[in-house]
């Protein structure tokens, strides 16, 4: 009598399970490969030759290259990703602060009016020039077209 070998693939439910398992493992490996390639380019401590070597290793021997990279440099991958996320968050926060202050130049109309008031108090501009500049600031055009800093008070 010959014994018949039954494989897990012979059962329809297990066949679907194994297919899905291999498919997800394959997708996970591609995600890991892309993360490694991005990390190679992100790492500032590697020289150009080091980056080229790791890329060739990861492309020529993909499974071995990715696994060796993760084993040797995996701890720093998380640190570099965290540093980049912090830098992006800081850039976003800076942009939001500048936008909230209300100006492309970074100064709000309140700051402009305070600066104009200081210039007038020093006597660098006349009351008439201050009023014109104040109207321009309040109208939203700023003082960029008005050069009041170099004027001295005439007559007095």
PDB file of C-alpha atoms in Angstrom:
ATOM      1  CA  UNK A   1       0.000   0.000   0.000  1.00  0.00           C
ATOM      2  CA  UNK A   2       1.237   3.455  -0.782  1.00  0.00           C
ATOM      3  CA  UNK A   3       0.572   6.145   1.746  1.00  0.00           C
ATOM      4  CA  UNK A   4      -0.893   9.306   0.320  1.00  0.00           C
ATOM      5  CA  UNK A   5       0.680  12.536   1.566  1.00  0.00           C
ATOM      6  CA  UNK A   6      -1.830  15.269   2.316  1.00  0.00           C
ATOM      7  CA  UNK A   7      -0.471  18.764   2.148  1.00  0.00           C
ATOM      8  CA  UNK A   8      -1.951  21.829   3.781  1.00  0.00           C
ATOM      9  CA  UNK A   9      -2.377  23.291   0.310  1.00  0.00           C
ATOM     10  CA  UNK A  10      -4.859  20.535  -0.540  1.00  0.00           C
ATOM     11  CA  UNK A  11      -7.482  22.090   1.751  1.00  0.00           C
ATOM     12  CA  UNK A  12      -9.239  25.114   0.200  1.00  0.00           C
ATOM     13  CA  UNK A  13      -9.298  27.220   3.365  1.00  0.00           C
ATOM     14  CA  UNK A  14      -5.638  26.572   4.148  1.00  0.00           C
ATOM     15  CA  UNK A  15      -4.792  27.263   0.514  1.00  0.00           C
ATOM     16  CA  UNK A  16      -6.355  30.727   0.777  1.00  0.00           C
ATOM     17  CA  UNK A  17      -4.586  31.283   4.117  1.00  0.00           C
ATOM     18  CA  UNK A  18      -1.154  30.392   2.710  1.00  0.00           C
ATOM     19  CA  UNK A  19      -1.719  32.545  -0.362  1.00  0.00           C
ATOM     20  CA  UNK A  20      -2.708  35.535   1.767  1.00  0.00           C
ATOM     21  CA  UNK A  21       0.212  34.951   4.146  1.00  0.00           C
ATOM     22  CA  UNK A  22       2.776  34.912   1.342  1.00  0.00           C
ATOM     23  CA  UNK A  23       1.155  37.932  -0.290  1.00  0.00           C
ATOM     24  CA  UNK A  24       1.317  40.010   2.914  1.00  0.00           C
ATOM     25  CA  UNK A  25       4.891  38.879   3.626  1.00  0.00           C
ATOM     26  CA  UNK A  26       5.825  39.937   0.107  1.00  0.00           C
ATOM     27  CA  UNK A  27       4.192  43.372   0.595  1.00  0.00           C
ATOM     28  CA  UNK A  28       5.887  43.774   4.004  1.00  0.00           C
ATOM     29  CA  UNK A  29       9.248  43.010   2.430  1.00  0.00           C
ATOM     30  CA  UNK A  30       8.713  45.706  -0.238  1.00  0.00           C
ATOM     31  CA  UNK A  31       7.769  48.228   2.454  1.00  0.00           C
ATOM     32  CA  UNK A  32      10.932  47.322   4.345  1.00  0.00           C
ATOM     33  CA  UNK A  33      13.010  47.608   1.158  1.00  0.00           C
ATOM     34  CA  UNK A  34      11.663  51.113   0.467  1.00  0.00           C
ATOM     35  CA  UNK A  35      12.236  52.162   4.087  1.00  0.00           C
ATOM     36  CA  UNK A  36      15.847  50.969   3.847  1.00  0.00           C
ATOM     37  CA  UNK A  37      16.437  52.830   0.573  1.00  0.00           C
ATOM     38  CA  UNK A  38      14.928  56.033   2.025  1.00  0.00           C
ATOM     39  CA  UNK A  39      17.036  55.640   5.167  1.00  0.00           C
ATOM     40  CA  UNK A  40      20.193  55.190   3.106  1.00  0.00           C
ATOM     41  CA  UNK A  41      19.580  58.539   1.401  1.00  0.00           C
ATOM     42  CA  UNK A  42      18.483  60.222   4.656  1.00  0.00           C
ATOM     43  CA  UNK A  43      21.612  59.256   6.600  1.00  0.00           C
ATOM     44  CA  UNK A  44      24.058  62.161   6.660  1.00  0.00           C
ATOM     45  CA  UNK A  45      26.766  60.161   8.425  1.00  0.00           C
ATOM     46  CA  UNK A  46      27.264  57.886   5.402  1.00  0.00           C
ATOM     47  CA  UNK A  47      29.611  59.027   2.667  1.00  0.00           C
ATOM     48  CA  UNK A  48      28.611  58.893  -0.961  1.00  0.00           C
ATOM     49  CA  UNK A  49      30.528  55.659  -1.428  1.00  0.00           C
ATOM     50  CA  UNK A  50      28.889  54.167   1.646  1.00  0.00           C
ATOM     51  CA  UNK A  51      25.442  55.021   0.314  1.00  0.00           C
ATOM     52  CA  UNK A  52      26.311  53.594  -3.090  1.00  0.00           C
ATOM     53  CA  UNK A  53      27.638  50.408  -1.496  1.00  0.00           C
ATOM     54  CA  UNK A  54      24.527  49.851   0.602  1.00  0.00           C
ATOM     55  CA  UNK A  55      22.275  50.548  -2.414  1.00  0.00           C
ATOM     56  CA  UNK A  56      24.164  48.083  -4.590  1.00  0.00           C
ATOM     57  CA  UNK A  57      24.088  45.498  -1.791  1.00  0.00           C
ATOM     58  CA  UNK A  58      20.333  46.002  -1.289  1.00  0.00           C
ATOM     59  CA  UNK A  59      19.619  45.811  -5.046  1.00  0.00           C
ATOM     60  CA  UNK A  60      21.960  42.977  -6.069  1.00  0.00           C
ATOM     61  CA  UNK A  61      21.207  40.734  -3.102  1.00  0.00           C
ATOM     62  CA  UNK A  62      17.877  42.188  -2.011  1.00  0.00           C
ATOM     63  CA  UNK A  63      16.885  39.849   0.808  1.00  0.00           C
ATOM     64  CA  UNK A  64      20.348  39.572   2.302  1.00  0.00           C
ATOM     65  CA  UNK A  65      21.124  43.269   1.735  1.00  0.00           C
ATOM     66  CA  UNK A  66      17.951  44.476   3.455  1.00  0.00           C
ATOM     67  CA  UNK A  67      18.313  42.118   6.385  1.00  0.00           C
ATOM     68  CA  UNK A  68      22.002  42.944   6.914  1.00  0.00           C
ATOM     69  CA  UNK A  69      21.185  46.674   6.757  1.00  0.00           C
ATOM     70  CA  UNK A  70      18.388  46.308   9.302  1.00  0.00           C
ATOM     71  CA  UNK A  71      20.615  44.260  11.617  1.00  0.00           C
ATOM     72  CA  UNK A  72      23.629  46.591  11.412  1.00  0.00           C
ATOM     73  CA  UNK A  73      21.964  49.988  11.151  1.00  0.00           C
ATOM     74  CA  UNK A  74      18.387  49.332  12.293  1.00  0.00           C
ATOM     75  CA  UNK A  75      18.705  51.083  15.658  1.00  0.00           C
ATOM     76  CA  UNK A  76      19.672  54.356  13.994  1.00  0.00           C
ATOM     77  CA  UNK A  77      16.897  54.080  11.394  1.00  0.00           C
ATOM     78  CA  UNK A  78      14.309  54.935  14.018  1.00  0.00           C
ATOM     79  CA  UNK A  79      16.395  57.837  15.330  1.00  0.00           C
ATOM     80  CA  UNK A  80      16.767  59.329  11.851  1.00  0.00           C
ATOM     81  CA  UNK A  81      13.062  58.916  11.127  1.00  0.00           C
ATOM     82  CA  UNK A  82      12.189  60.569  14.439  1.00  0.00           C
ATOM     83  CA  UNK A  83      14.604  63.451  13.764  1.00  0.00           C
ATOM     84  CA  UNK A  84      13.059  64.040  10.354  1.00  0.00           C
ATOM     85  CA  UNK A  85       9.547  63.973  11.810  1.00  0.00           C
ATOM     86  CA  UNK A  86      10.587  66.536  14.442  1.00  0.00           C
ATOM     87  CA  UNK A  87      12.146  68.764  11.785  1.00  0.00           C
ATOM     88  CA  UNK A  88       8.966  68.605   9.701  1.00  0.00           C
ATOM     89  CA  UNK A  89       6.845  69.408  12.760  1.00  0.00           C
ATOM     90  CA  UNK A  90       9.066  72.367  13.657  1.00  0.00           C
ATOM     91  CA  UNK A  91       8.872  73.672  10.094  1.00  0.00           C
ATOM     92  CA  UNK A  92       5.084  73.345  10.148  1.00  0.00           C
ATOM     93  CA  UNK A  93       4.853  75.092  13.531  1.00  0.00           C
ATOM     94  CA  UNK A  94       7.086  77.910  12.287  1.00  0.00           C
ATOM     95  CA  UNK A  95       4.938  78.320   9.171  1.00  0.00           C
ATOM     96  CA  UNK A  96       1.751  78.386  11.252  1.00  0.00           C
ATOM     97  CA  UNK A  97       3.216  80.988  13.637  1.00  0.00           C
ATOM     98  CA  UNK A  98       4.333  83.208  10.750  1.00  0.00           C
ATOM     99  CA  UNK A  99       0.984  82.895   9.037  1.00  0.00           C
ATOM    100  CA  UNK A 100      -0.924  83.586  12.242  1.00  0.00           C
ATOM    101  CA  UNK A 101       1.096  86.744  12.828  1.00  0.00           C
ATOM    102  CA  UNK A 102      -0.387  87.979   9.594  1.00  0.00           C
ATOM    103  CA  UNK A 103       2.266  88.919   7.163  1.00  0.00           C
ATOM    104  CA  UNK A 104       4.452  87.664   4.419  1.00  0.00           C
ATOM    105  CA  UNK A 105       7.347  89.556   5.963  1.00  0.00           C
ATOM    106  CA  UNK A 106       6.573  88.049   9.359  1.00  0.00           C
ATOM    107  CA  UNK A 107       5.497  91.266  11.102  1.00  0.00           C
ATOM    108  CA  UNK A 108       1.885  92.048  11.947  1.00  0.00           C
ATOM    109  CA  UNK A 109       0.314  95.464  11.605  1.00  0.00           C
ATOM    110  CA  UNK A 110       0.629  95.935  15.374  1.00  0.00           C
ATOM    111  CA  UNK A 111       4.383  95.393  15.118  1.00  0.00           C
ATOM    112  CA  UNK A 112       4.572  97.819  12.200  1.00  0.00           C
ATOM    113  CA  UNK A 113       2.639 100.475  14.101  1.00  0.00           C
ATOM    114  CA  UNK A 114       4.870 100.058  17.152  1.00  0.00           C
ATOM    115  CA  UNK A 115       7.961 100.422  14.983  1.00  0.00           C
ATOM    116  CA  UNK A 116       6.511 103.539  13.339  1.00  0.00           C
ATOM    117  CA  UNK A 117       5.697 105.001  16.741  1.00  0.00           C
ATOM    118  CA  UNK A 118       9.287 104.466  17.876  1.00  0.00           C
ATOM    119  CA  UNK A 119      10.608 106.142  14.723  1.00  0.00           C
ATOM    120  CA  UNK A 120       8.311 109.123  15.285  1.00  0.00           C
ATOM    121  CA  UNK A 121       9.317 109.342  18.958  1.00  0.00           C
ATOM    122  CA  UNK A 122      12.991 109.497  17.937  1.00  0.00           C
ATOM    123  CA  UNK A 123      12.141 112.345  15.585  1.00  0.00           C
ATOM    124  CA  UNK A 124      13.149 110.538  12.399  1.00  0.00           C
ATOM    125  CA  UNK A 125       9.777 111.164  10.743  1.00  0.00           C
ATOM    126  CA  UNK A 126       7.252 113.954  11.017  1.00  0.00           C
ATOM    127  CA  UNK A 127       3.703 113.576  12.305  1.00  0.00           C
ATOM    128  CA  UNK A 128       2.429 113.914   8.751  1.00  0.00           C
ATOM    129  CA  UNK A 129       4.705 111.093   7.524  1.00  0.00           C
ATOM    130  CA  UNK A 130       3.625 108.978  10.496  1.00  0.00           C
ATOM    131  CA  UNK A 131      -0.053 109.463   9.619  1.00  0.00           C
ATOM    132  CA  UNK A 132       0.555 108.469   5.983  1.00  0.00           C
ATOM    133  CA  UNK A 133       2.533 105.396   6.999  1.00  0.00           C
ATOM    134  CA  UNK A 134      -0.091 104.458   9.575  1.00  0.00           C
ATOM    135  CA  UNK A 135      -2.821 104.655   6.926  1.00  0.00           C
ATOM    136  CA  UNK A 136      -0.757 102.417   4.640  1.00  0.00           C
ATOM    137  CA  UNK A 137      -0.234  99.842   7.410  1.00  0.00           C
ATOM    138  CA  UNK A 138      -3.896  99.817   8.338  1.00  0.00           C
ATOM    139  CA  UNK A 139      -4.871  99.543   4.678  1.00  0.00           C
ATOM    140  CA  UNK A 140      -2.772  96.376   4.484  1.00  0.00           C
ATOM    141  CA  UNK A 141      -0.062  97.564   2.115  1.00  0.00           C
ATOM    142  CA  UNK A 142       2.619  97.969   4.820  1.00  0.00           C
ATOM    143  CA  UNK A 143       5.451 100.477   4.830  1.00  0.00           C
ATOM    144  CA  UNK A 144       7.588  98.776   2.203  1.00  0.00           C
ATOM    145  CA  UNK A 145       7.087 101.527  -0.367  1.00  0.00           C
ATOM    146  CA  UNK A 146       7.590 104.324   2.164  1.00  0.00           C
ATOM    147  CA  UNK A 147      11.119 105.152   3.284  1.00  0.00           C
ATOM    148  CA  UNK A 148      10.599 107.028   6.508  1.00  0.00           C
ATOM    149  CA  UNK A 149      13.688 105.802   8.356  1.00  0.00           C
ATOM    150  CA  UNK A 150      16.197 108.112   6.682  1.00  0.00           C
ATOM    151  CA  UNK A 151      14.229 111.374   6.968  1.00  0.00           C
ATOM    152  CA  UNK A 152      15.112 113.951   9.577  1.00  0.00           C
ATOM    153  CA  UNK A 153      12.641 116.341  11.016  1.00  0.00           C
ATOM    154  CA  UNK A 154      12.857 119.604   9.118  1.00  0.00           C
ATOM    155  CA  UNK A 155      12.441 122.961  10.702  1.00  0.00           C
ATOM    156  CA  UNK A 156      13.453 122.497  14.048  1.00  0.00           C
TER     157      UNK A 156
END
